[in-house]
Amino acid sequence: MTTLTIITGDQLSPGLSALKAMERGKDHVLMAELCDEVRYVRHHLKKIVLIFSAMRHFAEELQAAGHCVHYHRFDPDASIRSFSDAVAAHCQRHAIDEVVVTRPGEWRVFDEFNKLEKSLGIPVRMLEDDRFVSTPGEFADWAEGRKSLRMEFFYRLMRKRTGLLMDQQGEPEGGQWNFDADNRRKWKGSPESASPMSFVPDDITREVIALVSSSIDGFGELDGFDFGVTRAQARRALAHFVRTGLAWFGDYQDALPDDEDYRFHSRLSAYLNIGLLDPLEVCEAVEGAWRSGEVPLNAAEGYIRQIIGWREFVRGIYWLKMPDYADGNHLAGDQPLPAWYWTGETGMRCLERAIGNTRRNAYAHHIQRLMVTGNFALLLGVRPREVCEWYLAVYADAYEWVELPNTLGMVMFGDGGLLASKPYAASGKYIQRMGDHCANCKYNVAERTADDACPFNALYWDFLMRNEKKLGGNPRMRMMYRNVERLEPAEKAAITKRANWIRENVEVL
Ligand code: FAD
Ligand code: DLZ
């Protein structure tokens, strides 16, 4: 009996369940650079290079370890365009008795593989992806019967499960589960920032860069590609972050600096999401740095929470609610996404900086994604589908299982509050408080309805007024709506007028 294991571009882990299930040297491994995967959204060019180069390196490692690897290189004119095509073509040429896959990261591909057995006439076995702490089934059990799903409670379960940052009595280290309240500092010029580790492209990566630049019409800039493309490099990037950035991660994780792209963020998501790093090895390195006194507890806890809290939680929501989740539009957004989300050409400094970072690096840190590009799309009332497509395309770490709940749920409140207890709507004041964009902006953050007023301001109040029926009863928004009540009718009318003007002229802001 010969099995075929297909490994997708985000499954580059030697311990992958599908790899563990096969007989090395006898069974076949199939990896394929595919037109359909390249084109389902207009991916950032750096994301495609990262995936292709990491796939090629991984295939070499598997071959060196004795696996029988069949690898399709990208050809824009190839007749094999999808995973199903690649598997079907392989099964026609070789006597394959069973196809084995690890659960794909995206519902779209999960659905494709589920249909494969019927079209191939060969059994297809799907194994759980055990590179996560939790499983979709376990999440569904936890969610069953709960009125609301909150990350914090799931996170505590994951802390107990993993033992991360737990003391010997089974209590959280430091006597608290969450130190988020300490993590709101505005960066004022010191300590000196850390940048993620940068890697010089090797021969394989250079070949991929040439291929991608000549044959794929993607988003963003390809110059300066500096991601690691192997597990060994990703581990060096982890060690570098723990040494240089982690200590300050908690304090400044919400900061919005005008002059830097990363500050104390790790840029590890791109490696985690394709399997070059394992989430638990990352958390263990972070916990180790705290236990040996190198970093404070608020930093270690804040970082670990992002991984075994948010990362696991959004994946649970995704598999619990897909495929209908993608259609959510609770606030009835009906505006198109401004064209400058793709070009970065806007006079609003915070947006120009966030989109510039995105274009250059296939990266923006969480607060840029949530409170700058996300907040603006929310306040403007953009159609969630267009916003989701943008986020899925432009980041090196973007896969739908993690992108969709963050965008549709956290940013757009499109799921009506399943993921977040209230929308993360904020005026220009928030952006001013968290960084120094406003000091460098042509708009005046202190103004609400004047011609040069920061557009976030009128849009913020207009957002609250427009959505009062849906959001006015939310206890977490009581303060916001008290402030709306205090507005004079003339001020409300001026806000509506300015917000309408912004919507009509958004392309030239
Ligand atoms: P750090 O700030 O260093 O954080 C550490 C790690 O925690 C990250 O590497 C990531 O693995 C994890 N993490 C942090 N926040 C989240 C979160 N909210 N959800 C899941 N994991 C989290 N993250 C993705 O990995 N892929 C996406 O496609 C993605 N899309 C997003 C879209 C929107 C609208 C928003 C608001 C957030 C999105 N995030 C996504 C979450 C988060 O912004 C990124 O994980 C983070 O910015 C990656 O940069 P980093 O590695 O420097 O993270
Ligand atoms: C994102 C991506 C791209 C651009 N190209 C490929 C590819 O050619 N081959 C491949 O196996 N994977 C690719 N990926 C990642 C997949 O889209 C990702 O593995 C699935 O969406 C997860 O279900």
Coordinates of C-alpha atoms and ligand atoms in Angstrom, one line a residue:
M1 CA 0.0 0.0 0.0
T2 CA 1.4 3.4 -1.0
T3 CA 0.0 6.7 0.4
L4 CA 0.4 10.2 -0.9
T5 CA 0.8 13.0 1.6
I6 CA 0.2 16.5 0.3
I7 CA 1.8 19.3 2.2
T8 CA 0.5 22.8 1.7
G9 CA 2.6 26.0 1.9
D10 CA 1.6 26.6 5.5
Q11 CA 2.4 23.1 6.7
L12 CA 6.2 23.2 6.7
S13 CA 6.8 21.4 10.0
P14 CA 8.8 18.2 10.3
G15 CA 6.4 17.0 13.0
L16 CA 3.3 17.5 10.9
S17 CA 0.7 14.9 11.6
A18 CA 0.5 13.8 7.9
L19 CA 4.3 13.3 7.8
K20 CA 4.3 11.3 11.0
A21 CA 1.6 9.0 9.5
M22 CA 3.7 8.0 6.4
E23 CA 6.4 5.5 5.7
R24 CA 9.6 7.4 4.9
G25 CA 11.1 6.5 1.5
K26 CA 8.1 4.4 0.4
D27 CA 5.2 6.7 0.6
H28 CA 5.1 9.9 -1.6
V29 CA 5.1 13.5 -0.5
L30 CA 3.6 16.1 -2.9
M31 CA 4.3 19.8 -2.7
A32 CA 3.1 22.2 -5.4
E33 CA 3.4 25.9 -6.2
L34 CA 0.0 26.6 -7.7
C35 CA -1.8 29.3 -9.7
D36 CA -5.0 29.0 -7.7
E37 CA -3.2 29.6 -4.4
V38 CA -1.2 32.5 -5.9
R39 CA -4.3 34.2 -7.3
Y40 CA -7.3 33.7 -4.8
V41 CA -6.4 37.1 -3.5
R42 CA -3.7 39.6 -4.7
H43 CA -1.1 38.5 -2.2
H44 CA 1.9 40.6 -1.3
L45 CA 4.9 39.6 -3.4
K46 CA 7.0 39.1 -0.3
K47 CA 4.4 36.7 1.0
I48 CA 4.6 34.6 -2.1
V49 CA 8.4 34.6 -2.1
L50 CA 8.4 33.6 1.6
I51 CA 6.1 30.7 0.9
F52 CA 7.8 29.4 -2.3
S53 CA 11.3 29.7 -0.9
A54 CA 10.3 28.1 2.5
M55 CA 8.5 25.3 0.5
R56 CA 11.6 24.6 -1.6
H57 CA 13.9 24.6 1.4
F58 CA 11.5 22.3 3.3
A59 CA 11.3 19.9 0.3
E60 CA 15.1 19.7 0.3
E61 CA 15.2 19.0 4.0
L62 CA 12.6 16.2 3.6
Q63 CA 14.5 14.7 0.7
A64 CA 17.7 14.8 2.7
A65 CA 15.9 13.0 5.5
G66 CA 15.0 10.1 3.1
H67 CA 11.4 11.2 2.0
C68 CA 10.3 10.6 -1.6
V69 CA 9.3 14.2 -2.5
H70 CA 7.5 15.2 -5.7
Y71 CA 7.7 19.0 -6.2
H72 CA 5.9 21.2 -8.7
R73 CA 7.5 24.5 -9.4
F74 CA 5.3 27.5 -10.3
D75 CA 4.4 27.8 -14.0
P76 CA 1.8 30.4 -14.8
D77 CA 0.6 28.4 -17.8
A78 CA 0.6 25.0 -16.2
S79 CA -2.6 22.9 -16.5
I80 CA -2.2 21.8 -12.9
R81 CA -3.7 24.9 -11.1
S82 CA -5.1 23.6 -7.8
F83 CA -4.4 21.1 -5.0
S84 CA -7.0 18.8 -6.5
D85 CA -5.4 19.0 -10.0
A86 CA -2.0 18.2 -8.5
V87 CA -3.3 15.2 -6.5
A88 CA -5.3 13.9 -9.4
A89 CA -2.4 14.1 -11.8
H90 CA -0.1 12.4 -9.3
C91 CA -2.6 9.6 -8.7
Q92 CA -2.9 9.0 -12.5
R93 CA 0.8 8.5 -12.8
H94 CA 1.4 6.5 -9.7
A95 CA -0.4 3.6 -7.9
I96 CA -1.7 5.5 -4.9
D97 CA -3.9 3.7 -2.4
E98 CA -4.7 6.5 0.0
V99 CA -4.2 10.3 0.2
V100 CA -3.4 11.7 3.6
V101 CA -3.6 15.4 4.5
T102 CA -3.3 17.4 7.7
R103 CA -6.4 19.6 8.1
P104 CA -5.8 22.7 5.9
G105 CA -5.7 26.1 7.5
E106 CA -8.4 27.6 5.3
W107 CA -12.0 26.4 5.0
R108 CA -11.8 26.9 1.2
V109 CA -9.0 24.3 0.9
F110 CA -10.6 22.1 3.7
D111 CA -13.7 22.0 1.5
E112 CA -11.6 21.2 -1.6
F113 CA -9.9 18.2 0.1
N114 CA -13.2 17.0 1.5
K115 CA -14.6 16.7 -2.1
L116 CA -11.4 15.0 -3.4
E117 CA -12.3 11.5 -2.3
K118 CA -15.4 11.4 -4.5
S119 CA -13.7 12.9 -7.6
L120 CA -10.5 10.7 -7.2
G121 CA -12.2 7.4 -6.2
I122 CA -9.3 7.0 -3.7
P123 CA -9.8 7.3 0.1
V124 CA -8.7 10.7 1.6
R125 CA -7.8 10.7 5.3
M126 CA -7.7 14.1 7.0
L127 CA -5.6 14.3 10.2
E128 CA -5.9 16.9 12.9
D129 CA -3.3 19.7 12.8
D130 CA -1.6 19.2 16.2
R131 CA 0.6 22.2 15.8
F132 CA -2.0 24.1 17.8
V133 CA -2.6 23.8 21.6
S134 CA -6.3 23.3 21.1
T135 CA -8.5 21.6 18.5
P136 CA -11.6 22.8 16.7
G137 CA -13.6 20.0 18.5
E138 CA -12.3 21.1 21.9
F139 CA -13.1 24.7 21.2
A140 CA -16.7 23.7 20.2
D141 CA -17.1 21.8 23.4
W142 CA -15.9 24.8 25.4
A143 CA -18.2 27.2 23.5
E144 CA -21.3 25.0 23.8
G145 CA -23.9 26.7 25.9
R146 CA -21.9 29.8 26.7
K147 CA -23.8 33.1 26.2
S148 CA -20.7 34.9 25.0
L149 CA -17.2 33.7 24.0
R150 CA -14.4 35.7 25.6
M151 CA -10.8 35.2 24.9
E152 CA -9.8 35.7 28.5
F153 CA -11.6 32.6 29.8
F154 CA -10.3 30.4 27.0
Y155 CA -6.8 31.7 27.6
R156 CA -6.9 30.6 31.2
L157 CA -7.9 27.2 30.1
M158 CA -4.9 27.2 27.7
R159 CA -2.6 28.4 30.5
K160 CA -3.7 25.5 32.7
R161 CA -3.4 23.1 29.9
T162 CA 0.1 24.0 29.0
G163 CA 1.3 25.0 32.5
L164 CA 2.8 28.1 31.0
L165 CA 3.4 30.8 33.6
M166 CA 1.7 28.7 36.3
D167 CA 3.2 28.2 39.8
Q168 CA 3.5 24.9 41.6
Q169 CA 0.1 25.4 43.3
G170 CA -1.6 25.7 39.9
E171 CA -2.1 29.4 40.2
P172 CA -1.0 32.0 37.7
E173 CA 2.5 33.4 38.3
G174 CA 2.4 36.9 39.8
G175 CA -1.1 36.2 41.2
Q176 CA -2.8 37.5 38.1
W177 CA -3.8 36.0 34.8
N178 CA -3.4 39.1 32.7
F179 CA -1.2 42.2 33.0
D180 CA -2.7 44.1 30.1
A181 CA -3.5 47.1 32.3
D182 CA 0.3 47.7 32.5
N183 CA 0.8 47.5 28.8
R184 CA -0.4 50.9 27.5
R185 CA 2.7 53.1 27.5
K186 CA 3.4 55.7 24.8
W187 CA 7.0 55.4 23.6
K188 CA 8.9 58.6 24.3
G189 CA 12.2 58.1 22.6
S190 CA 13.8 55.5 24.8
P191 CA 14.5 52.6 25.3
E192 CA 16.1 52.2 21.9
S193 CA 14.0 50.1 19.5
A194 CA 14.7 46.6 18.4
S195 CA 14.2 45.4 14.8
P196 CA 13.4 41.8 13.8
M197 CA 16.3 39.7 12.6
S198 CA 17.0 40.2 8.9
F199 CA 18.3 37.5 6.5
V200 CA 20.2 37.8 3.3
P201 CA 18.5 35.8 0.5
D202 CA 20.4 32.6 -0.5
D203 CA 20.5 31.1 -4.0
I204 CA 17.1 29.4 -3.7
T205 CA 15.4 32.6 -2.5
R206 CA 17.1 34.7 -5.2
E207 CA 15.8 32.2 -7.8
V208 CA 12.3 32.5 -6.4
I209 CA 12.5 36.3 -6.3
A210 CA 13.4 36.3 -10.0
L211 CA 10.5 33.9 -10.7
V212 CA 7.9 35.9 -8.7
S213 CA 9.0 39.3 -10.0
S214 CA 8.8 38.1 -13.6
S215 CA 5.6 36.1 -13.5
I216 CA 3.3 37.3 -10.8
D217 CA 1.3 40.5 -10.5
G218 CA 1.1 40.8 -6.8
F219 CA 0.8 43.6 -4.3
G220 CA 3.6 45.6 -2.6
E221 CA 7.3 45.9 -2.9
L222 CA 9.6 43.0 -3.4
D223 CA 12.9 44.8 -2.9
G224 CA 14.6 44.2 0.4
F225 CA 13.1 40.7 1.0
D226 CA 14.7 39.7 4.3
F227 CA 12.5 37.0 5.9
G228 CA 14.1 33.8 7.1
V229 CA 13.0 30.8 5.0
T230 CA 14.0 27.8 7.1
R231 CA 13.3 26.5 10.5
A232 CA 16.8 27.2 11.6
Q233 CA 16.6 30.8 10.6
A234 CA 13.1 31.2 12.2
R235 CA 14.6 29.9 15.4
R236 CA 17.4 32.5 15.2
A237 CA 14.8 35.2 14.7
L238 CA 13.0 34.0 17.8
A239 CA 16.2 34.0 19.9
H240 CA 16.9 37.5 18.6
F241 CA 13.5 38.8 19.6
V242 CA 13.7 37.3 23.0
R243 CA 17.1 38.9 23.5
T244 CA 16.4 42.3 22.0
G245 CA 12.6 43.1 22.0
L246 CA 10.7 41.0 24.4
A247 CA 11.6 42.9 27.6
W248 CA 9.7 46.0 26.2
F249 CA 7.0 44.1 24.3
G250 CA 4.4 44.5 27.1
D251 CA 4.9 48.2 27.9
Y252 CA 4.9 49.4 24.3
Q253 CA 2.7 46.8 22.4
D254 CA 0.0 49.4 21.8
A255 CA 2.4 52.3 20.7
L256 CA 2.1 53.9 17.3
P257 CA 5.5 55.4 16.5
D258 CA 5.7 57.5 13.4
D259 CA 9.3 56.7 12.4
E260 CA 9.5 52.9 12.8
D261 CA 7.9 49.8 11.3
Y262 CA 8.3 47.3 14.1
R263 CA 9.3 48.8 17.4
F264 CA 9.2 46.0 19.9
H265 CA 7.0 43.6 17.9
S266 CA 8.5 40.2 17.0
R267 CA 7.5 39.6 13.3
L268 CA 7.3 36.0 14.2
S269 CA 3.7 35.4 12.9
A270 CA 4.9 34.8 9.4
Y271 CA 7.1 31.9 10.6
L272 CA 4.5 30.6 13.0
N273 CA 1.8 30.5 10.4
I274 CA 3.7 28.4 7.9
G275 CA 5.1 26.0 10.5
L276 CA 8.7 27.2 10.7
L277 CA 8.1 27.8 14.4
D278 CA 6.0 25.9 16.8
P279 CA 3.8 28.1 19.1
L280 CA 4.8 26.2 22.2
E281 CA 8.5 26.4 21.5
V282 CA 8.0 30.2 21.2
C283 CA 6.1 30.4 24.4
E284 CA 8.6 28.2 26.2
A285 CA 11.5 30.5 25.0
V286 CA 9.5 33.5 26.3
E287 CA 8.7 31.9 29.7
G288 CA 12.3 30.8 30.0
A289 CA 13.5 34.4 29.6
W290 CA 11.1 35.5 32.4
R291 CA 12.2 32.6 34.7
S292 CA 15.8 33.5 34.3
G293 CA 15.1 37.1 35.1
E294 CA 15.8 38.6 31.6
V295 CA 12.4 40.0 31.0
P296 CA 9.6 41.3 33.3
L297 CA 6.4 39.3 33.8
N298 CA 4.1 41.7 32.1
A299 CA 6.1 41.3 28.9
A300 CA 6.2 37.5 29.0
E301 CA 2.6 37.2 30.0
G302 CA 1.5 39.7 27.3
Y303 CA 3.4 37.8 24.6
I304 CA 2.3 34.3 25.7
R305 CA -1.4 35.6 25.8
Q306 CA -1.2 36.6 22.1
I307 CA -0.2 33.1 21.2
I308 CA -2.0 30.7 23.4
G309 CA -4.8 33.2 24.0
W310 CA -5.7 35.2 20.9
R311 CA -4.1 32.9 18.3
E312 CA -5.9 29.8 19.5
F313 CA -9.1 31.7 20.3
V314 CA -9.5 33.2 16.8
R315 CA -8.8 29.8 15.2
G316 CA -11.5 28.2 17.4
I317 CA -14.0 30.9 16.3
Y318 CA -13.1 30.3 12.7
W319 CA -13.7 26.6 12.7
L320 CA -16.8 26.9 14.9
K321 CA -18.5 29.4 12.6
M322 CA -17.3 28.8 9.0
P323 CA -18.4 29.0 6.3
D324 CA -21.2 31.4 7.2
Y325 CA -18.9 33.5 9.3
A326 CA -17.4 35.1 6.2
D327 CA -20.8 36.7 5.3
G328 CA -21.3 38.6 8.6
N329 CA -22.1 42.3 8.2
H330 CA -23.9 43.2 11.4
L331 CA -23.3 46.9 11.0
A332 CA -24.5 46.9 7.4
G333 CA -21.3 48.3 5.9
D334 CA -21.9 49.4 2.3
Q335 CA -19.0 51.6 1.3
P336 CA -16.2 50.5 -1.1
L337 CA -12.7 50.2 0.3
P338 CA -10.8 53.4 -0.7
A339 CA -8.4 52.7 -3.5
W340 CA -5.5 54.2 -1.5
Y341 CA -5.5 51.2 0.8
W342 CA -3.6 49.6 -2.1
T343 CA -1.3 52.5 -2.9
G344 CA -0.8 54.2 0.5
E345 CA -1.4 57.6 -1.2
T346 CA -3.3 59.5 1.4
G347 CA -2.6 62.7 3.4
M348 CA -3.7 61.0 6.7
R349 CA -0.3 60.4 8.2
C350 CA -1.2 57.4 10.4
L351 CA -2.8 55.6 7.4
E352 CA 0.0 56.5 5.1
R353 CA 2.5 55.1 7.6
A354 CA 0.5 51.9 8.3
I355 CA -0.1 51.2 4.6
G356 CA 3.5 52.2 3.7
N357 CA 4.8 49.6 6.2
T358 CA 2.3 47.1 4.7
R359 CA 3.5 47.8 1.1
R360 CA 7.2 47.7 2.0
N361 CA 7.3 44.9 4.5
A362 CA 4.1 42.8 4.1
Y363 CA 3.8 43.7 7.8
A364 CA 2.0 46.1 10.1
H365 CA 1.9 45.6 13.8
H366 CA -1.4 44.8 15.6
I367 CA -2.4 48.4 16.6
Q368 CA -1.7 49.6 13.1
R369 CA -4.0 46.8 11.8
L370 CA -6.7 47.3 14.4
M371 CA -6.7 51.0 15.3
V372 CA -5.5 52.6 12.1
T373 CA -6.5 50.8 8.9
G374 CA -9.1 48.7 10.7
N375 CA -10.6 51.6 12.7
F376 CA -10.9 53.8 9.6
A377 CA -12.7 51.1 7.6
L378 CA -15.0 50.5 10.5
L379 CA -15.9 54.2 11.0
L380 CA -16.3 54.7 7.2
G381 CA -18.7 51.8 7.0
V382 CA -16.8 49.7 4.4
R383 CA -18.3 46.4 3.2
P384 CA -16.6 43.8 5.4
R385 CA -15.9 41.4 2.5
E386 CA -13.6 44.0 0.9
V387 CA -11.8 44.8 4.1
C388 CA -11.3 41.1 4.7
E389 CA -9.9 40.5 1.3
W390 CA -7.5 43.3 1.7
Y391 CA -6.1 42.0 5.0
L392 CA -5.9 38.5 3.5
A393 CA -3.8 39.7 0.6
V394 CA -1.4 42.2 2.1
Y395 CA 0.3 40.5 5.1
A396 CA 3.0 37.8 5.0
D397 CA 1.3 36.1 7.9
A398 CA -2.2 36.2 6.4
Y399 CA -4.2 33.0 6.3
E400 CA -8.0 33.1 6.6
W401 CA -8.3 31.1 9.8
V402 CA -6.5 34.0 11.7
E403 CA -7.2 36.9 9.4
L404 CA -11.0 36.6 9.2
P405 CA -11.9 36.6 12.9
N406 CA -9.5 39.4 13.4
T407 CA -10.9 41.5 10.6
L408 CA -14.6 40.6 10.4
G409 CA -15.0 40.1 14.2
M410 CA -12.5 42.3 15.9
V411 CA -12.3 45.2 13.5
M412 CA -15.6 45.3 11.6
F413 CA -17.9 43.9 14.4
G414 CA -19.4 42.0 11.5
D415 CA -20.3 39.0 13.7
G416 CA -22.3 41.2 16.0
G417 CA -20.1 40.8 19.0
L418 CA -19.3 37.1 19.0
L419 CA -15.5 37.8 19.2
A420 CA -15.3 41.3 20.7
S421 CA -17.6 42.7 23.3
K422 CA -17.7 46.1 21.5
P423 CA -16.3 47.6 18.4
Y424 CA -12.8 49.0 18.6
A425 CA -14.0 52.4 17.4
A426 CA -11.9 55.4 18.3
S427 CA -11.4 59.0 17.3
G428 CA -8.1 60.7 16.3
K429 CA -7.5 61.4 20.0
Y430 CA -6.6 57.7 20.5
I431 CA -4.1 57.8 17.7
Q432 CA -2.7 61.0 19.1
R433 CA -2.4 59.5 22.6
M434 CA -0.6 56.3 21.4
G435 CA 2.1 57.9 19.1
D436 CA 3.4 60.8 17.2
H437 CA 1.6 60.5 13.8
C438 CA -0.7 63.5 14.5
A439 CA 2.2 65.9 15.0
N440 CA 3.3 65.0 11.4
C441 CA -0.1 65.1 9.8
K442 CA -1.7 67.7 7.6
Y443 CA -5.0 67.2 9.4
N444 CA -5.8 68.8 12.8
V445 CA -6.6 66.2 15.4
A446 CA -8.0 68.9 17.8
E447 CA -10.8 69.7 15.3
R448 CA -14.0 67.8 14.7
T449 CA -15.9 69.4 11.8
A450 CA -13.5 72.1 10.4
D451 CA -12.3 71.7 6.8
D452 CA -8.8 70.5 8.1
A453 CA -10.2 68.4 10.9
C454 CA -8.8 64.9 11.3
P455 CA -11.3 62.7 9.4
F456 CA -11.3 60.1 12.2
N457 CA -13.1 62.6 14.5
A458 CA -16.3 63.3 12.5
L459 CA -16.4 59.7 11.3
Y460 CA -16.2 58.4 14.9
W461 CA -19.1 60.5 16.2
D462 CA -21.1 59.7 13.0
F463 CA -20.4 56.0 13.5
L464 CA -21.9 56.1 17.0
M465 CA -24.9 58.1 15.9
R466 CA -25.6 55.9 12.8
N467 CA -25.3 52.7 14.8
E468 CA -27.1 53.8 18.0
K469 CA -29.9 51.3 17.5
K470 CA -27.5 48.4 17.4
L471 CA -24.9 49.6 19.8
G472 CA -26.6 52.0 22.2
G473 CA -27.7 49.2 24.6
N474 CA -24.2 47.7 24.9
P475 CA -23.1 48.3 28.5
R476 CA -19.5 48.7 27.4
M477 CA -20.4 51.6 25.2
R478 CA -22.5 53.5 27.8
M479 CA -19.8 56.2 28.3
M480 CA -19.5 56.7 24.6
Y481 CA -23.3 57.2 24.2
R482 CA -23.4 59.5 27.2
N483 CA -21.0 61.7 25.3
V484 CA -23.2 61.5 22.2
E485 CA -26.2 62.6 24.3
R486 CA -24.3 65.7 25.3
L487 CA -23.9 66.9 21.7
E488 CA -26.1 69.9 20.7
P489 CA -28.3 69.2 17.7
A490 CA -26.3 71.8 15.6
E491 CA -23.1 69.9 16.4
K492 CA -24.7 66.6 15.5
A493 CA -25.8 68.1 12.2
A494 CA -22.3 69.4 11.5
I495 CA -20.8 66.0 12.3
T496 CA -23.2 64.3 9.9
K497 CA -22.4 66.9 7.2
R498 CA -18.7 66.5 7.6
A499 CA -18.9 62.7 7.7
N500 CA -21.0 62.6 4.5
W501 CA -18.4 64.9 2.9
I502 CA -15.6 62.6 3.9
R503 CA -17.5 59.6 2.5
E504 CA -18.0 61.4 -0.8
N505 CA -14.4 62.6 -1.0
V506 CA -12.6 59.8 0.6
E507 CA -10.4 59.1 -2.4
V508 CA -8.8 62.5 -2.1
L509 CA -8.2 62.6 1.6
Ligands
FAD1 P1 3.6 40.4 17.9 O1 3.0 41.7 18.2 O2 5.0 40.2 18.2 O3 2.7 39.3 18.7 C1 3.2 38.0 18.9 C2 2.4 36.9 18.3 O4 1.1 36.8 18.8 C3 2.2 37.1 16.8 O5 3.3 36.7 16.0 C4 0.9 36.3 16.5 O6 1.3 34.9 16.2 C5 0.2 36.3 17.8 N1 -0.9 37.3 17.8 C6 -0.9 38.5 18.3 N2 -2.2 39.1 18.2 C7 -2.9 38.1 17.6 C8 -4.3 38.1 17.2 N3 -5.1 39.1 17.4 N4 -4.7 37.0 16.6 C9 -3.9 35.9 16.4 N5 -2.6 35.9 16.7 C10 -2.1 37.0 17.3 N6 -2.3 37.7 12.6 C11 -1.9 36.7 11.8 O7 -1.0 35.9 12.2 N7 -2.3 36.6 10.6 C12 -3.3 37.5 10.1 O8 -3.7 37.3 8.9 C13 -3.7 38.5 10.9 N8 -4.6 39.4 10.5 C14 -5.0 40.4 11.3 C15 -6.0 41.3 10.8 C16 -6.4 42.3 11.6 C17 -7.5 43.3 11.1 C18 -5.9 42.5 12.9 C19 -6.4 43.5 13.8 C20 -5.0 41.6 13.4 C21 -4.6 40.5 12.6 N9 -3.6 39.6 13.0 C22 -3.2 38.6 12.2 C23 -3.1 39.6 14.4 C24 -1.9 40.4 14.7 O9 -2.1 41.8 14.3 C25 -0.6 39.8 14.1 O10 -0.5 38.5 14.5 C26 0.6 40.5 14.5 O11 0.5 41.9 14.1 C27 1.8 39.9 13.8 O12 3.0 40.6 14.1 P2 4.1 40.1 15.1 O13 4.5 38.7 14.8 O14 5.1 41.1 15.1 O15 3.3 40.0 16.4
DLZ2 C1 -0.6 31.5 0.2 C2 -0.1 30.4 -0.7 C3 0.4 30.7 -1.9 C4 0.5 32.1 -2.4 N1 0.9 29.8 -2.8 C5 0.8 28.5 -2.4 C6 1.2 27.5 -3.2 O1 1.6 27.7 -4.4 N2 1.2 26.2 -2.8 C7 0.8 25.9 -1.5 O2 0.8 24.7 -1.2 N3 0.4 26.8 -0.7 C8 0.4 28.1 -1.1 N4 0.0 29.1 -0.3 C9 -0.6 28.7 1.0 C10 -2.0 28.1 0.9 O3 -2.8 29.1 0.3 C11 -2.4 27.7 2.3 O4 -1.7 26.6 2.6 C12 -3.9 27.3 2.3 O5 -4.6 28.4 2.0 C13 -4.2 26.8 3.7 O6 -5.4 26.1 3.6

